[in-house]
PDB file of C-alpha atoms in Angstrom:
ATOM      1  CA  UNK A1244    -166.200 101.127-155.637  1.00 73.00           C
ATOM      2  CA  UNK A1245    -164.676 102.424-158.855  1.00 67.00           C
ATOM      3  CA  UNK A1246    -162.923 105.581-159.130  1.00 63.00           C
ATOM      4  CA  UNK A1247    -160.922 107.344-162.285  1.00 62.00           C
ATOM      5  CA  UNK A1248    -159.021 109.929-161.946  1.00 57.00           C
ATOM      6  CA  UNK A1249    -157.010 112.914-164.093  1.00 63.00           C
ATOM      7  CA  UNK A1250    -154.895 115.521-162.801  1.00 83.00           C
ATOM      8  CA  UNK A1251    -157.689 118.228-162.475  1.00 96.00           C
ATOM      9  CA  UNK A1252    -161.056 115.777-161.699  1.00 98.00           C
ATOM     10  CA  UNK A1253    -161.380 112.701-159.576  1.00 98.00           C
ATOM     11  CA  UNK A1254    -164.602 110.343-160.124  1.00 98.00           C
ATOM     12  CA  UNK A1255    -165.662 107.746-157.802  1.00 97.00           C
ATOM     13  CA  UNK A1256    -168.419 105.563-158.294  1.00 98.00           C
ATOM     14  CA  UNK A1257    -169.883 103.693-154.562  1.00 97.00           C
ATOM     15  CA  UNK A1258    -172.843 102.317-153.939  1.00 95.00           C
ATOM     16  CA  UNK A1259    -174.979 104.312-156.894  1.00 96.00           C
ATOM     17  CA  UNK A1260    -173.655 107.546-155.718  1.00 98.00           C
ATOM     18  CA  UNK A1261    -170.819 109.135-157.973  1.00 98.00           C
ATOM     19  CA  UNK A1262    -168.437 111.677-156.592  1.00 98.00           C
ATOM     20  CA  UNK A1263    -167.310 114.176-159.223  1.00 98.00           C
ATOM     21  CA  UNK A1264    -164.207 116.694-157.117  1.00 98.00           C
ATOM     22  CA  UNK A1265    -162.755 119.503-158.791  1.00 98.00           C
ATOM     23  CA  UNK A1266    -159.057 118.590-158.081  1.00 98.00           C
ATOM     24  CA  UNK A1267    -156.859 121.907-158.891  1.00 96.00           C
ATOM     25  CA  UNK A1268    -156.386 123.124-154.907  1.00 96.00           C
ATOM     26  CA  UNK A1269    -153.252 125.584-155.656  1.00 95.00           C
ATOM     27  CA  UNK A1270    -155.614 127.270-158.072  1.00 95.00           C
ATOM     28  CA  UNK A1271    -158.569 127.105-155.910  1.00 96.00           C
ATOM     29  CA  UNK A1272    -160.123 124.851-158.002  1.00 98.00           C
ATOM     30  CA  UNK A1273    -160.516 127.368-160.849  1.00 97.00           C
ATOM     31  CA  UNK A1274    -162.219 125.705-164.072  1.00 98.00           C
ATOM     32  CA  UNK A1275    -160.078 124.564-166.990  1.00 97.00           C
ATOM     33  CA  UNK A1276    -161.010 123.345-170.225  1.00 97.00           C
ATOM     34  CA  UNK A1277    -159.854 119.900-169.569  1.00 97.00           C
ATOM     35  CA  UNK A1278    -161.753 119.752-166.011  1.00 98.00           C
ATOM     36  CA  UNK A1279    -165.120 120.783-167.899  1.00 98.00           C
ATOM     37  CA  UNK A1280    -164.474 118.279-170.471  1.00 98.00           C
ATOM     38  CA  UNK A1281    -164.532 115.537-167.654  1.00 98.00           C
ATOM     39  CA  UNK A1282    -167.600 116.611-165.711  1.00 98.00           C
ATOM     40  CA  UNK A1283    -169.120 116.670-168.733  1.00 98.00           C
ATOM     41  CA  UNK A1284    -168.300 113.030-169.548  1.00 98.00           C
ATOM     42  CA  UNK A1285    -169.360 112.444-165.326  1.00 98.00           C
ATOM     43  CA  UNK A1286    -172.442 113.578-166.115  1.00 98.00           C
ATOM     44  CA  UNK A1287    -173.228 111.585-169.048  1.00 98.00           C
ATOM     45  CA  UNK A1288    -171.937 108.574-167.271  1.00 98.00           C
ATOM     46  CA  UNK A1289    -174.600 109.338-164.275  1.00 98.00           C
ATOM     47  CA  UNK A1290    -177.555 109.289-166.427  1.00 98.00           C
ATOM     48  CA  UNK A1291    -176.309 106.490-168.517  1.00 98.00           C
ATOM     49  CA  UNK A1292    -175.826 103.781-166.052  1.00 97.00           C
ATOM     50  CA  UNK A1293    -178.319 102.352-164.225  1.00 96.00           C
ATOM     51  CA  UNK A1294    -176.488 101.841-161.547  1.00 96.00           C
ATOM     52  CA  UNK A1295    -176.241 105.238-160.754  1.00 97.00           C
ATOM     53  CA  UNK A1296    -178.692 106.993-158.538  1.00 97.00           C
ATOM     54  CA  UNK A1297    -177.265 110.643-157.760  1.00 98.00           C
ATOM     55  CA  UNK A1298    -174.269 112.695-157.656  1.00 98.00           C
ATOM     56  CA  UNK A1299    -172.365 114.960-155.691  1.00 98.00           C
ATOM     57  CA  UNK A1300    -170.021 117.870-156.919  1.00 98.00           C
ATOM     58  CA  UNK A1301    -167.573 119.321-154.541  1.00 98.00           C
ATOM     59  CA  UNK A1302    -163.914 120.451-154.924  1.00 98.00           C
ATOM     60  CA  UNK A1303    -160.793 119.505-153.107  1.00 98.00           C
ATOM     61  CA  UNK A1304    -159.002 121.108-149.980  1.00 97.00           C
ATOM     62  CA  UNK A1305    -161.478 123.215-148.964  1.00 97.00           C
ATOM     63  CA  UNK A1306    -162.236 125.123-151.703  1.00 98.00           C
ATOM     64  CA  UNK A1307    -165.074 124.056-154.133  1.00 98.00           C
ATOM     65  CA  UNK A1308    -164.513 126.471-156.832  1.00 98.00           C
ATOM     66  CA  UNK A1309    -162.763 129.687-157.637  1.00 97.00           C
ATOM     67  CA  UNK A1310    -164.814 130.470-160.992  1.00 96.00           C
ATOM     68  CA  UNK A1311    -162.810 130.445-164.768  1.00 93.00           C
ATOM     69  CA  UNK A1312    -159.015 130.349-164.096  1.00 92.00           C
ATOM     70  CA  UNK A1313    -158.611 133.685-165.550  1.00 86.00           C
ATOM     71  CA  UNK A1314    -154.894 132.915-166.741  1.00 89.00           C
ATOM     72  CA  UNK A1315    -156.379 130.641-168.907  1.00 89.00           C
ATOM     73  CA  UNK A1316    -158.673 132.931-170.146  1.00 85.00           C
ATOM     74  CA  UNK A1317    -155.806 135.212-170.848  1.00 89.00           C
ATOM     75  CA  UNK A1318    -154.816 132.437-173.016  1.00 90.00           C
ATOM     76  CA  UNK A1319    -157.811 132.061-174.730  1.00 91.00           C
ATOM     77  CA  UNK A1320    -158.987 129.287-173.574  1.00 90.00           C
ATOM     78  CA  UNK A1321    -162.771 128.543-172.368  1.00 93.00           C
ATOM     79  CA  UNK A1322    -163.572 126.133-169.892  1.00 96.00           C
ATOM     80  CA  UNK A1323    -167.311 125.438-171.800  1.00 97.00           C
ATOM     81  CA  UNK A1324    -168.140 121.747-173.454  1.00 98.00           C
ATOM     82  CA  UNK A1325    -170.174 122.322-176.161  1.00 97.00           C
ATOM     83  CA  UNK A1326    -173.470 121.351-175.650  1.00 97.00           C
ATOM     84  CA  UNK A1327    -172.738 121.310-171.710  1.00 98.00           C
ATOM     85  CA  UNK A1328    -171.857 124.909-171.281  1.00 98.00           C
ATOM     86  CA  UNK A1329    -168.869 126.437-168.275  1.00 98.00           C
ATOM     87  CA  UNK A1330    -167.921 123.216-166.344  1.00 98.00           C
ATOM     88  CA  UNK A1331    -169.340 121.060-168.318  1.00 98.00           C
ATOM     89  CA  UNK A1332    -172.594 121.629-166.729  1.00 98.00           C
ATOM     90  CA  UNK A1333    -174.578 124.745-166.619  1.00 98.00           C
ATOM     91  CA  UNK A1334    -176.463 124.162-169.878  1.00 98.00           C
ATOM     92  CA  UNK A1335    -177.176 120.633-169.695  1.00 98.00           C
ATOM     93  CA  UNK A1336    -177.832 119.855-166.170  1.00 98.00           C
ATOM     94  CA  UNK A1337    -177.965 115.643-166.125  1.00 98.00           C
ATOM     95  CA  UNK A1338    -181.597 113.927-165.648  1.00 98.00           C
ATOM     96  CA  UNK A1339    -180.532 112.423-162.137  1.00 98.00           C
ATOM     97  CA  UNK A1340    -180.117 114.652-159.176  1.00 98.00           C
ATOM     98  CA  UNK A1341    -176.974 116.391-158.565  1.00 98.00           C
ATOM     99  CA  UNK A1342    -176.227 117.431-155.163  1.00 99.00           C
ATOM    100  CA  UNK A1343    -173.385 120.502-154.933  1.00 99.00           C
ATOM    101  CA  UNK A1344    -171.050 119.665-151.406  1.00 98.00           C
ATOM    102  CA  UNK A1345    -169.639 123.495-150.937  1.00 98.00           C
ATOM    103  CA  UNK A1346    -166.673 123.862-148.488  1.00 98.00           C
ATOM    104  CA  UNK A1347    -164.908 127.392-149.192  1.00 98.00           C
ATOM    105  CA  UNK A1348    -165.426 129.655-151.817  1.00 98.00           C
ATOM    106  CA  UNK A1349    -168.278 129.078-154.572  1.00 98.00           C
ATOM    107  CA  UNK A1350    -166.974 132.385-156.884  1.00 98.00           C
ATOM    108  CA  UNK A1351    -168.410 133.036-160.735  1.00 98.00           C
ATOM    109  CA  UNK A1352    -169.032 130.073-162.541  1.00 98.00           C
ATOM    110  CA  UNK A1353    -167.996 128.255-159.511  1.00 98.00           C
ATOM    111  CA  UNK A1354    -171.503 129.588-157.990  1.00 98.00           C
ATOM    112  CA  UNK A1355    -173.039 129.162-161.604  1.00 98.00           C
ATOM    113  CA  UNK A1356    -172.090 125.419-160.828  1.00 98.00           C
ATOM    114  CA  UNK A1357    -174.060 125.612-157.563  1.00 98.00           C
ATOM    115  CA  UNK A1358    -176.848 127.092-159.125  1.00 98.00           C
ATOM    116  CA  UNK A1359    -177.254 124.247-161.927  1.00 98.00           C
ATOM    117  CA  UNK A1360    -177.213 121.594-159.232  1.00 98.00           C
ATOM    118  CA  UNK A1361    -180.732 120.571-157.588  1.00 98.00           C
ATOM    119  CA  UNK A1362    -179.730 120.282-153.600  1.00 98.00           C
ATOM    120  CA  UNK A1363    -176.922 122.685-151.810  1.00 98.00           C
ATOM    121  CA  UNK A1364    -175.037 121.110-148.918  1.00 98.00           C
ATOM    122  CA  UNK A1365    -172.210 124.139-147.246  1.00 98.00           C
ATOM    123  CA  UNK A1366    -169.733 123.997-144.694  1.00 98.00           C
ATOM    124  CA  UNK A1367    -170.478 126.970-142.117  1.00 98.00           C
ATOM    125  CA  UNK A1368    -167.783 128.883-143.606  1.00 98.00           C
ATOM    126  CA  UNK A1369    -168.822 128.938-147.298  1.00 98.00           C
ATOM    127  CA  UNK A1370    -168.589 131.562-149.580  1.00 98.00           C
ATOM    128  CA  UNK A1371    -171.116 132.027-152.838  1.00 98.00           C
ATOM    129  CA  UNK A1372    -170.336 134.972-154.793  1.00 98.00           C
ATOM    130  CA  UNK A1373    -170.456 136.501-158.462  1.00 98.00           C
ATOM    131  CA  UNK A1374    -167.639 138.813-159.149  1.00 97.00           C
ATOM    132  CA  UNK A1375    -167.431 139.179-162.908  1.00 96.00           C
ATOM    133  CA  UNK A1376    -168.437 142.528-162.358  1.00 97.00           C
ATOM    134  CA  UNK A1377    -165.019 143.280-160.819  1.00 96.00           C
ATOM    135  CA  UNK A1378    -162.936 142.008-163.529  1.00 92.00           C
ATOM    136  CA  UNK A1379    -165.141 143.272-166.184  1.00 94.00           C
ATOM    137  CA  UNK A1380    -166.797 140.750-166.950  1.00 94.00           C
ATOM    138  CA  UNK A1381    -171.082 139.312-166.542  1.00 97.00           C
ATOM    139  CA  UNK A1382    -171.747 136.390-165.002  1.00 97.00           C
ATOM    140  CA  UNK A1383    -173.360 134.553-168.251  1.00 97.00           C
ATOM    141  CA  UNK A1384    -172.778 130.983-167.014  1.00 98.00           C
ATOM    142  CA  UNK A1385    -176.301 131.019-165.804  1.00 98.00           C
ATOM    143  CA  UNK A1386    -176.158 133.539-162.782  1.00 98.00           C
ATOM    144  CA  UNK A1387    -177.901 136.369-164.035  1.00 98.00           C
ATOM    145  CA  UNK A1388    -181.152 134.477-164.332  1.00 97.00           C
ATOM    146  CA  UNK A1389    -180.634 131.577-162.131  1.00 98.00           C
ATOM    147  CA  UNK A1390    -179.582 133.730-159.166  1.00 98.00           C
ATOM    148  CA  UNK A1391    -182.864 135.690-159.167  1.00 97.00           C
ATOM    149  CA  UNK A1392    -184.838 132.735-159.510  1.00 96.00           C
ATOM    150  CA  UNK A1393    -182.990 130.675-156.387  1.00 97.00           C
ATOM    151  CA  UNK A1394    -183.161 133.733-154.282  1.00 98.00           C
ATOM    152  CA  UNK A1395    -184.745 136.882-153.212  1.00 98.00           C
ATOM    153  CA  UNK A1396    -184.339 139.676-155.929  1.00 98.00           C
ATOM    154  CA  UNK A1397    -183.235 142.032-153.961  1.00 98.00           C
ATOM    155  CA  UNK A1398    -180.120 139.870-152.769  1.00 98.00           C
ATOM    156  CA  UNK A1399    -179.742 138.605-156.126  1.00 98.00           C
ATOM    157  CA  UNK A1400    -179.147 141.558-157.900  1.00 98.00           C
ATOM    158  CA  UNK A1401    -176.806 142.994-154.477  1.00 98.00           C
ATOM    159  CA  UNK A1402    -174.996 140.075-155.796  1.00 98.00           C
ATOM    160  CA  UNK A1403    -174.085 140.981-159.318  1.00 98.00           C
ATOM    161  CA  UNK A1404    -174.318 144.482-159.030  1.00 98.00           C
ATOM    162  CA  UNK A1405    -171.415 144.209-156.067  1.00 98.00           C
ATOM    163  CA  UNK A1406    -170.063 141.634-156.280  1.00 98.00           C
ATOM    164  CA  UNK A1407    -169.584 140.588-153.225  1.00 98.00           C
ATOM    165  CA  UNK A1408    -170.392 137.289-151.591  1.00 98.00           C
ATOM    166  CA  UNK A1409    -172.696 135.913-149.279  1.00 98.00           C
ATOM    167  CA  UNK A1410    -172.232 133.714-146.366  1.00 98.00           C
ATOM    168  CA  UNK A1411    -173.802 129.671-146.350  1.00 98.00           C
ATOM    169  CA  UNK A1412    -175.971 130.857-143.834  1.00 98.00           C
ATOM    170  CA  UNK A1413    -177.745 133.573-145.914  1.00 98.00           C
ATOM    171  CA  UNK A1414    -178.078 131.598-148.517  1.00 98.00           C
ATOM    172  CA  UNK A1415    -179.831 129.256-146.144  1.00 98.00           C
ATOM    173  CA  UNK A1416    -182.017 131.589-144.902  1.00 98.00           C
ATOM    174  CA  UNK A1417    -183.324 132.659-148.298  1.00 98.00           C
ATOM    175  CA  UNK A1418    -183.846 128.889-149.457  1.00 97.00           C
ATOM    176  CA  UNK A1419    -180.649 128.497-151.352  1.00 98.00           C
ATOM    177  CA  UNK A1420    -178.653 126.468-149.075  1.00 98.00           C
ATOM    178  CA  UNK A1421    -180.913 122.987-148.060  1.00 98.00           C
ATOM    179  CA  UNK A1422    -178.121 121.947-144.904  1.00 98.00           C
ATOM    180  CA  UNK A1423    -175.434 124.145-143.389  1.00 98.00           C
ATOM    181  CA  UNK A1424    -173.211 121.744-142.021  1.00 98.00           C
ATOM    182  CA  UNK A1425    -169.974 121.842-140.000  1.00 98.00           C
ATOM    183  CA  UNK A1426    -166.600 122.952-141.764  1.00 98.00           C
ATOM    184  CA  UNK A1427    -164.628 119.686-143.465  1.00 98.00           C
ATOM    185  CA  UNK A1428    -167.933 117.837-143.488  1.00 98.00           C
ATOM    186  CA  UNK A1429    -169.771 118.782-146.407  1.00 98.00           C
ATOM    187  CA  UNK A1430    -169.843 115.779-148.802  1.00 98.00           C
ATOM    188  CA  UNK A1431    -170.498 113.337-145.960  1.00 98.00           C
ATOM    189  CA  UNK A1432    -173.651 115.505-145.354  1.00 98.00           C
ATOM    190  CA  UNK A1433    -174.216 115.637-149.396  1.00 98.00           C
ATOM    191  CA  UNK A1434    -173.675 111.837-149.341  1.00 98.00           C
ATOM    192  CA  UNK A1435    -176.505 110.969-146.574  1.00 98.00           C
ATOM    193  CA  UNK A1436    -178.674 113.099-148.669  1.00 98.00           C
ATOM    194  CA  UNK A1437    -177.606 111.533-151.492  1.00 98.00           C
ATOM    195  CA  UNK A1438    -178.215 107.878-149.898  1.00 98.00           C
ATOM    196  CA  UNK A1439    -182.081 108.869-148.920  1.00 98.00           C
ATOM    197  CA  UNK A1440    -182.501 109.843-152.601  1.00 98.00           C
ATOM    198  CA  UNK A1441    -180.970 106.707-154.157  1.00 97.00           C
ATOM    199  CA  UNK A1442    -183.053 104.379-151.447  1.00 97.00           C
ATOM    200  CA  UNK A1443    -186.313 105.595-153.428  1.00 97.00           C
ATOM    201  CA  UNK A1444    -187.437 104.154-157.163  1.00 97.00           C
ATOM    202  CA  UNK A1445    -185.472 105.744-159.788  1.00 96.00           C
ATOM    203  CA  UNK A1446    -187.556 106.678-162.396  1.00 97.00           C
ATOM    204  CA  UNK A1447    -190.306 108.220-160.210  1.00 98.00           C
ATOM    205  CA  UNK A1448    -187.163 110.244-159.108  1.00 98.00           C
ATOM    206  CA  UNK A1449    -186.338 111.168-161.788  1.00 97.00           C
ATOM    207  CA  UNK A1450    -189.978 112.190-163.509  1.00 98.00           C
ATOM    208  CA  UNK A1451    -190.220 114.566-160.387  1.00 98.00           C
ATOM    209  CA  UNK A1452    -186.875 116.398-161.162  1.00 98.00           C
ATOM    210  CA  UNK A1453    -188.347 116.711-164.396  1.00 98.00           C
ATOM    211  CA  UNK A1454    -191.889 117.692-163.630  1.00 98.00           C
ATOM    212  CA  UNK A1455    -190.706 119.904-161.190  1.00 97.00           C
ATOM    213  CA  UNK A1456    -188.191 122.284-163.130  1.00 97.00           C
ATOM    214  CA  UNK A1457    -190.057 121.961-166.175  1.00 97.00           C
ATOM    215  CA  UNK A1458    -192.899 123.280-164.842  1.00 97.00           C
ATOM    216  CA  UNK A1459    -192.153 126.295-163.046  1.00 94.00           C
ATOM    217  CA  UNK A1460    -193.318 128.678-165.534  1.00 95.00           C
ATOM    218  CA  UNK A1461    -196.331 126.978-166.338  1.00 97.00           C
ATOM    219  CA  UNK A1462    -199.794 127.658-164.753  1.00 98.00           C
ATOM    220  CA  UNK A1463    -201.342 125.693-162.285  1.00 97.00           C
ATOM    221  CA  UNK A1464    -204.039 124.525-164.996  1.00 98.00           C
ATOM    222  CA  UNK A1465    -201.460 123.684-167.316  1.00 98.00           C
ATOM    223  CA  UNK A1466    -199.278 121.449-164.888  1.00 98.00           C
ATOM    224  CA  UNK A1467    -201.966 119.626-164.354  1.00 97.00           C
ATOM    225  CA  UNK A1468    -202.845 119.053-167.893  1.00 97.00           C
ATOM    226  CA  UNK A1469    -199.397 117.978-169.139  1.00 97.00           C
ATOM    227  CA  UNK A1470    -197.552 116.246-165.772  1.00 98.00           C
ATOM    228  CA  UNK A1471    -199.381 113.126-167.385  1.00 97.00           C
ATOM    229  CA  UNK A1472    -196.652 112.995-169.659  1.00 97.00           C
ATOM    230  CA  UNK A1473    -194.288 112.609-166.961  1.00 97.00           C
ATOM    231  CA  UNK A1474    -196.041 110.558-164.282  1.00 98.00           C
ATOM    232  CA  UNK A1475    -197.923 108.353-166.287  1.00 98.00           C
ATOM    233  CA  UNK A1476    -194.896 106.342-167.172  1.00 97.00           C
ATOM    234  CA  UNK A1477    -194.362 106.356-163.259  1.00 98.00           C
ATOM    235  CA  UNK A1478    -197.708 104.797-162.093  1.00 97.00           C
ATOM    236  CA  UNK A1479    -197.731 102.075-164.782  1.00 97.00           C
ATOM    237  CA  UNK A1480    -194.349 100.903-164.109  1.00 97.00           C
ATOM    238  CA  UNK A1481    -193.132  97.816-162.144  1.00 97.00           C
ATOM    239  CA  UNK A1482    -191.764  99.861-159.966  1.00 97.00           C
ATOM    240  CA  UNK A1483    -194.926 101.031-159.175  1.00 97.00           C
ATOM    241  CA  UNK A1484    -196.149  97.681-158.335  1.00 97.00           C
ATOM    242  CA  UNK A1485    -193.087  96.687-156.326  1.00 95.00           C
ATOM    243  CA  UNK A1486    -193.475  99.899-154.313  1.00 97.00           C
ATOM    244  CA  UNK A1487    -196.886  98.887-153.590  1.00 96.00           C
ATOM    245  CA  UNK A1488    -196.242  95.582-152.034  1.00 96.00           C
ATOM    246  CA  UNK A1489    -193.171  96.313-150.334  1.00 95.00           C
ATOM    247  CA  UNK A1490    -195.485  98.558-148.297  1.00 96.00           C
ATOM    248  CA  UNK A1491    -197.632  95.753-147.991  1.00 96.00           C
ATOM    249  CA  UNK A1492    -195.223  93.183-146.895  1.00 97.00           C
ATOM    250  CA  UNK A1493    -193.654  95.493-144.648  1.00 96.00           C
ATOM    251  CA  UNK A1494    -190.306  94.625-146.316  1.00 95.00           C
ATOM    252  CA  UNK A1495    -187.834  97.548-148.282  1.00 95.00           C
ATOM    253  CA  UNK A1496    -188.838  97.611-152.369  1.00 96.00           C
ATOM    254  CA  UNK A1497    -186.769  96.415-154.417  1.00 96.00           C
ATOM    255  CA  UNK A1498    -186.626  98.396-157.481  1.00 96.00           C
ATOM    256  CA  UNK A1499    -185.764  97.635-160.820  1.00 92.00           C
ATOM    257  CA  UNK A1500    -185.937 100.924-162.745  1.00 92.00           C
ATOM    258  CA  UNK A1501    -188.865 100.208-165.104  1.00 94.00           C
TER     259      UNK A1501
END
């Protein structure tokens, strides 16, 4: 196990699962400039390193994020990594999963955080809103167009018209949510989920992330005609072959990432 650690972000590596917590609890977690700047370098570290299956975002004490730390914002300061966007993550979501452990309140870009992550794991008393329309502001981290697309227009658009938030268990019901779990045990939920993805071969994991959000506004006809690109690499790998006679031998694969 190998964790870092700044005054805003804690990082923890274990087992090929890094832990990436939003550390600010007397703010409620609200994103700084310095936190985005280390998510961001999280993030590049998870794709990077081999040895690194899948991550899991979450924030500290209950909360998992507040949204921009409007103070700072007063300031003039921006909690967006170039290149990364608010976070250090809603533009450039990494190549490996991401998993997003909720406990508390999910609020503006905290939500637009949620929404850039591929799985959703909530404590029964979570909170996912987008208020920007309350303090003047549009929620331009990614919500306006990723909220519609993760849930039902209707509720998307009651959501940033409002702003008011929704519980973990509508967001379950309408697919956003994948496991409501009880209070305080969010990221150990995130991290079983997170151990059943790292037990499988990496890069066909990852080619499927990448197939499958890549191709969602593509036609059936032309998924078919350019997933080759992605899959290809997949079935010719050793992986592949390991895979293959692991189910054989009736023995777990051993995979090697190539």
């Amino acid at each position: 196990m190998t964790t870092t650690a700044t005054s805003e972000v804690l990082v923890e590596a274990d087992s090929g699962i890094l832990t990436i917590t939003i550390n600010r609890p007397k703010q409620r977690n609200a994103m700084t400039l310095a936190a985005a700047t280390v998510i961001a370098e999280a993030l590049t570290r998870l794709d990077d390193d081999p040895k690194l299956s899948v991550a899991v975002l979450t924030g500290s004490s209950g909360t998992f994020c507040a949204g921009m730390d409007l103070k700072r914002f007063q300031l003039g300061e921006r909690p967006v990594v170039e290149g990364r966007g608010f976070g250090g993550l809603v533009e450039a979501p990494p190549a490996k999963p991401l998993i997003a452990a909720v406990e508390g309140w999910a609020l503006g870009g905290g939500f637009e955080m949620v929404l850039a992550c591929d799985l959703v794991v909530a404590g029964a008393g979570a909170r996912f809103g987008l208020p920007e329309v309350k303090r003047g502001l549009a929620a331009r981290a990614g919500g306006i167009f990723r909220a519609p697309r993760a849930l039902p227009r209707a509720v998307a658009l009651e959501m940033l018209l409002t702003g008011e938030p929704i519980t973990a268990q509508h967001a379950q019901t309408h697919g956003l949510v994948n496991r409501v779990v009880e209070d305080g045990t969010a990221v150990d939920a995130a991290h079983t989920l997170a151990m059943a993805i790292s037990a499988n071969a990496p890069l066909a994991v990852r080619a499927s992330k990448a197939l499958a959000l890549d191709a969602r506004t593509w036609t059936d006809a032309e998924a078919f005609e350019r997933q080759s690109t992605y899959t290809d690499p997949v079935f010719a790998s050793a992986d592949a072959t390991e895979g293959a006679a692991a189910f054989t031998e009736r023995r777990a694969p051993r995979w090697q990432g190539r």
